[in-house]
mmCIF file of C-alpha atoms in Angstrom:
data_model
loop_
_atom_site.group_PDB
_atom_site.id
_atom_site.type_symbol
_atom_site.label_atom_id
_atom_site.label_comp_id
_atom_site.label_asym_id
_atom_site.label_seq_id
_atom_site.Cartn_x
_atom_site.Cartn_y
_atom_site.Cartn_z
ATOM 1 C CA UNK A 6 239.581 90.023 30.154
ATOM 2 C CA UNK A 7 237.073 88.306 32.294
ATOM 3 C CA UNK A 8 236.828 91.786 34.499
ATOM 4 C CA UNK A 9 235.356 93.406 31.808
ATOM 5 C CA UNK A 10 232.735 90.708 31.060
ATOM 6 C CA UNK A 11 231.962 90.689 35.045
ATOM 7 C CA UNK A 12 231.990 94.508 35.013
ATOM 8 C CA UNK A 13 228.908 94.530 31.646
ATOM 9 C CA UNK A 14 227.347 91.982 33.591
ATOM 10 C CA UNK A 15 226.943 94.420 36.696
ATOM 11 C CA UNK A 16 226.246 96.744 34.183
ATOM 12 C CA UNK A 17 223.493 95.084 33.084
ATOM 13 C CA UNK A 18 222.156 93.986 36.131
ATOM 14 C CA UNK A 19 221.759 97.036 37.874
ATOM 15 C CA UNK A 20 220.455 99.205 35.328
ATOM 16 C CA UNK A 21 219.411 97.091 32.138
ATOM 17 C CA UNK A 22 220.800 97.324 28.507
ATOM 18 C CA UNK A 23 221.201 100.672 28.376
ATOM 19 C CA UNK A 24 223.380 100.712 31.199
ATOM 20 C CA UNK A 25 225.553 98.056 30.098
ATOM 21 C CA UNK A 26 225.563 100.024 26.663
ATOM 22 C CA UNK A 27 226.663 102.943 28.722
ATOM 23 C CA UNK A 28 229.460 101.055 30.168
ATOM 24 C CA UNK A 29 230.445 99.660 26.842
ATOM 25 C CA UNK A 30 230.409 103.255 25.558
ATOM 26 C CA UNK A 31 232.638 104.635 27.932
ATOM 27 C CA UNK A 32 234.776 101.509 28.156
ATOM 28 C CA UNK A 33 235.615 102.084 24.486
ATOM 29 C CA UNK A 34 236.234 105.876 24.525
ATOM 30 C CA UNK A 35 238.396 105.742 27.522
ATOM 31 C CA UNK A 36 240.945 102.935 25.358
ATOM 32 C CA UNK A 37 240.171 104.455 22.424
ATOM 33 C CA UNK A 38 239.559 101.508 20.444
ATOM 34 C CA UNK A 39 237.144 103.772 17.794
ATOM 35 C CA UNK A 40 235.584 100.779 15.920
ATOM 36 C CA UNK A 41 234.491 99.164 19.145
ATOM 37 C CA UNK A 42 232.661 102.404 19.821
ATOM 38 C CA UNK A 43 231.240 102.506 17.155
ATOM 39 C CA UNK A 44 229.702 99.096 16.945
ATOM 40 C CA UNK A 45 228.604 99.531 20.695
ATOM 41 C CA UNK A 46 226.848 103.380 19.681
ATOM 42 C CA UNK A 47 224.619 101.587 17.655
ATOM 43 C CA UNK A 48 224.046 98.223 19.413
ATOM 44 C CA UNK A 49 222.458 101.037 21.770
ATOM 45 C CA UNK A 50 220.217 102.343 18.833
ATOM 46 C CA UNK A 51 219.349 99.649 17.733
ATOM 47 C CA UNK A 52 218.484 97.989 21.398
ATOM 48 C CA UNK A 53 216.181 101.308 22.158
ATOM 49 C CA UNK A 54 214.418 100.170 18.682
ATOM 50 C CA UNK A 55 214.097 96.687 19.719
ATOM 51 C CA UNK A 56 215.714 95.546 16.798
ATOM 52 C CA UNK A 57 218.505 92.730 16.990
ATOM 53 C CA UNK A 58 221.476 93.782 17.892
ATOM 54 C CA UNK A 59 223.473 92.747 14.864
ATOM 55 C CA UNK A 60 222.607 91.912 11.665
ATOM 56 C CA UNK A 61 220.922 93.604 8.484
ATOM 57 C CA UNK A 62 221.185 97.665 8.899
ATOM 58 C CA UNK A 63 217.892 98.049 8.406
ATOM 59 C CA UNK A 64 214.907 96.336 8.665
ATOM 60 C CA UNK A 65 211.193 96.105 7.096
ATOM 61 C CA UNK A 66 209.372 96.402 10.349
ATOM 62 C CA UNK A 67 210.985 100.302 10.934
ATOM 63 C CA UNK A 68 208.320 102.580 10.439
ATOM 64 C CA UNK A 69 209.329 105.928 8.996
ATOM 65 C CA UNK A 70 210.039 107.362 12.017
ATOM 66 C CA UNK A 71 212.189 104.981 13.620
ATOM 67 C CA UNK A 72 214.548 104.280 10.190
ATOM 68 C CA UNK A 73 214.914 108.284 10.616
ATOM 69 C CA UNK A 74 215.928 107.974 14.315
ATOM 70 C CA UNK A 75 218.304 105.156 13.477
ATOM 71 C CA UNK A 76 219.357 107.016 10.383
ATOM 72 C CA UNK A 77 220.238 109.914 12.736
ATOM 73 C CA UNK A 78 221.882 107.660 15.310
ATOM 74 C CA UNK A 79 224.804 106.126 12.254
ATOM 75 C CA UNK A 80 224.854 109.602 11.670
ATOM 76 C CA UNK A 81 226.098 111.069 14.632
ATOM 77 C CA UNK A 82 227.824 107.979 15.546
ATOM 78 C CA UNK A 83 229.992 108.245 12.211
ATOM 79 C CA UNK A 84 230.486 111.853 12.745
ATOM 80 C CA UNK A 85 232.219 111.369 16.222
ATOM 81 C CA UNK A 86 234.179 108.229 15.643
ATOM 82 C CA UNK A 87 235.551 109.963 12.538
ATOM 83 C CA UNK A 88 236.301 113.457 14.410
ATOM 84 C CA UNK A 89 238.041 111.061 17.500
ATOM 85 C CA UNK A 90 240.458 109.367 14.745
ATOM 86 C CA UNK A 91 240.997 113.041 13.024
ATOM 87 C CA UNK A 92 241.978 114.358 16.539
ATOM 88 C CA UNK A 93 244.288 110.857 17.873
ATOM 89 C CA UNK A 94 245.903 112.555 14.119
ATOM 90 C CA UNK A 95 244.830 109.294 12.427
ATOM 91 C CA UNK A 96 243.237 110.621 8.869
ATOM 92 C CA UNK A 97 242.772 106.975 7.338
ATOM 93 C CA UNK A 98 240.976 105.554 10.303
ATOM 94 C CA UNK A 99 238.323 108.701 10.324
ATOM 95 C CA UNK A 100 238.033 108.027 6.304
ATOM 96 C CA UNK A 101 235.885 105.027 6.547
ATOM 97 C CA UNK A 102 233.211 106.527 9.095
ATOM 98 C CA UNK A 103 233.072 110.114 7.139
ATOM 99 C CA UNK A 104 233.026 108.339 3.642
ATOM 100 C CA UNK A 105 230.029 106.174 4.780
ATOM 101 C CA UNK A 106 228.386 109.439 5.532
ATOM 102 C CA UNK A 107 229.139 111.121 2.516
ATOM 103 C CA UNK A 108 231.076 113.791 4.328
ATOM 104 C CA UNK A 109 234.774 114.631 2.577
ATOM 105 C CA UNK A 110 235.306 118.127 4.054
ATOM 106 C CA UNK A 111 236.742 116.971 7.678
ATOM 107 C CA UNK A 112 239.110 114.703 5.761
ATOM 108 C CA UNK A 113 240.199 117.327 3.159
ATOM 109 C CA UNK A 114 240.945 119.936 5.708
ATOM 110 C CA UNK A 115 242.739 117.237 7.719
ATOM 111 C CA UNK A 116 244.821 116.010 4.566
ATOM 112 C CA UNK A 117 245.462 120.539 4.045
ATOM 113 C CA UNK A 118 247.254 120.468 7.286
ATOM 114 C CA UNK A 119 248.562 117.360 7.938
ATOM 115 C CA UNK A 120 252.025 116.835 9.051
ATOM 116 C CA UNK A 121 253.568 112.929 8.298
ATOM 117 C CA UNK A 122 255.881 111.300 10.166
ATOM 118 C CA UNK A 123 256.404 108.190 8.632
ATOM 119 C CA UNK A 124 256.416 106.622 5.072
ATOM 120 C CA UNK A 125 253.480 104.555 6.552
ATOM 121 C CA UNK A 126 251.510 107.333 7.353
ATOM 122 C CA UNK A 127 252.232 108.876 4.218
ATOM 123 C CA UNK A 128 251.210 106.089 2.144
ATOM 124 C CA UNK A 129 248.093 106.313 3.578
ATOM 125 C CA UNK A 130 246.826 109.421 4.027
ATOM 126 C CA UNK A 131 248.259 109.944 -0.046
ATOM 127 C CA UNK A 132 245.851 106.652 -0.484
ATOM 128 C CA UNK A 133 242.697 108.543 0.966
ATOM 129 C CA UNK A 134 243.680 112.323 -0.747
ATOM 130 C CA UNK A 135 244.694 110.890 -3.951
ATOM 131 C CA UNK A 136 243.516 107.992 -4.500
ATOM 132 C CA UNK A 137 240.011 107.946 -3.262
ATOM 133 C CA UNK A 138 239.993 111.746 -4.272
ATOM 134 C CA UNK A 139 239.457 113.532 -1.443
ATOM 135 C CA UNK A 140 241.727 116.060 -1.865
ATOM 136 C CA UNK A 141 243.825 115.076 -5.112
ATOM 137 C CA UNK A 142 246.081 118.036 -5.761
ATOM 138 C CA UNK A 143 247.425 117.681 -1.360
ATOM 139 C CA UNK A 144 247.389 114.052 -2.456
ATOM 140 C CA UNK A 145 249.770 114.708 -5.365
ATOM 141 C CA UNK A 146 251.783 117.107 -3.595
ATOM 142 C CA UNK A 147 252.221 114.949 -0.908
ATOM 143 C CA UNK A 148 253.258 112.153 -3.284
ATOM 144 C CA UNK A 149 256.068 114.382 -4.351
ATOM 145 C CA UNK A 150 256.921 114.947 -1.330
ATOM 146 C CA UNK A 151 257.261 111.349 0.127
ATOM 147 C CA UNK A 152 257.989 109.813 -3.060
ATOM 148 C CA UNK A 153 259.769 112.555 -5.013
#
């Protein structure tokens, strides 16, 4: 574990925060740990804004501009987190980052073709058709299905 601090610290040292973003970025898309990339996609935004790097989503001393550009950023960042879960196949992790978009249609034509291998995976992609209403009448079928 220390190798990857010592590797950011490098990072950082030869080309600043946005290289040790960079390295972050690509850490976490090469072990596909999704949330992690997520979190480090806008740490990056929000470093270029020279706002702290965790905390409140927004703050009072954005001008218009800049809440757009970080607006954008969550934007994007949401979209391709959610399309790497719907591609690894995994339709509840991409749920969360799509849902905090407002965007249902990757999910629903994820949950249309979906195949389930497991009463695990069932459950939970029936939780996010069904239940959360994304696509209710896969979501029912699907219960039938895996439930009878």
């Amino acid at each position: 574990m220390s190798d990857i601090f010592d590797l950011l610290e490098e990072s950082a040292i030869q080309g600043g925060s946005e290289a040790a973003f960079d390295f972050l970025v690509k850490r976490f898309r090469q072990e596909k740990n999704y949330p992690l990339l997520f979190d480090a996609l806008l740490m990056k935004k929000r470093d270029q804004l020279g706002l702290p790097l965790v905390g409140a989503q927004s703050s009072p001393d954005l001008n218009e501009v800049q809440r757009q550009d970080y607006e954008r950023a969550y934007l994007v960042a949401a979209r391709e987190v959610g399309d790497l879960f719907l591609r690894e196949g995994d339709i509840a992790g991409a749920w969360p980052y799509f849902q905090a978009i407002g965007e249902q249609k990757p999910i629903a034509d994820a949950v249309e073709t979906c195949e389930l291998n497991s009463m695990e995976e069932a459950d939970a992609v029936i939780e996010v058709a069904f239940a959360q209403g994304v696509h209710p009448r896969r979501g029912f079928q699907l219960i039938l299905e895996h439930r009878g």
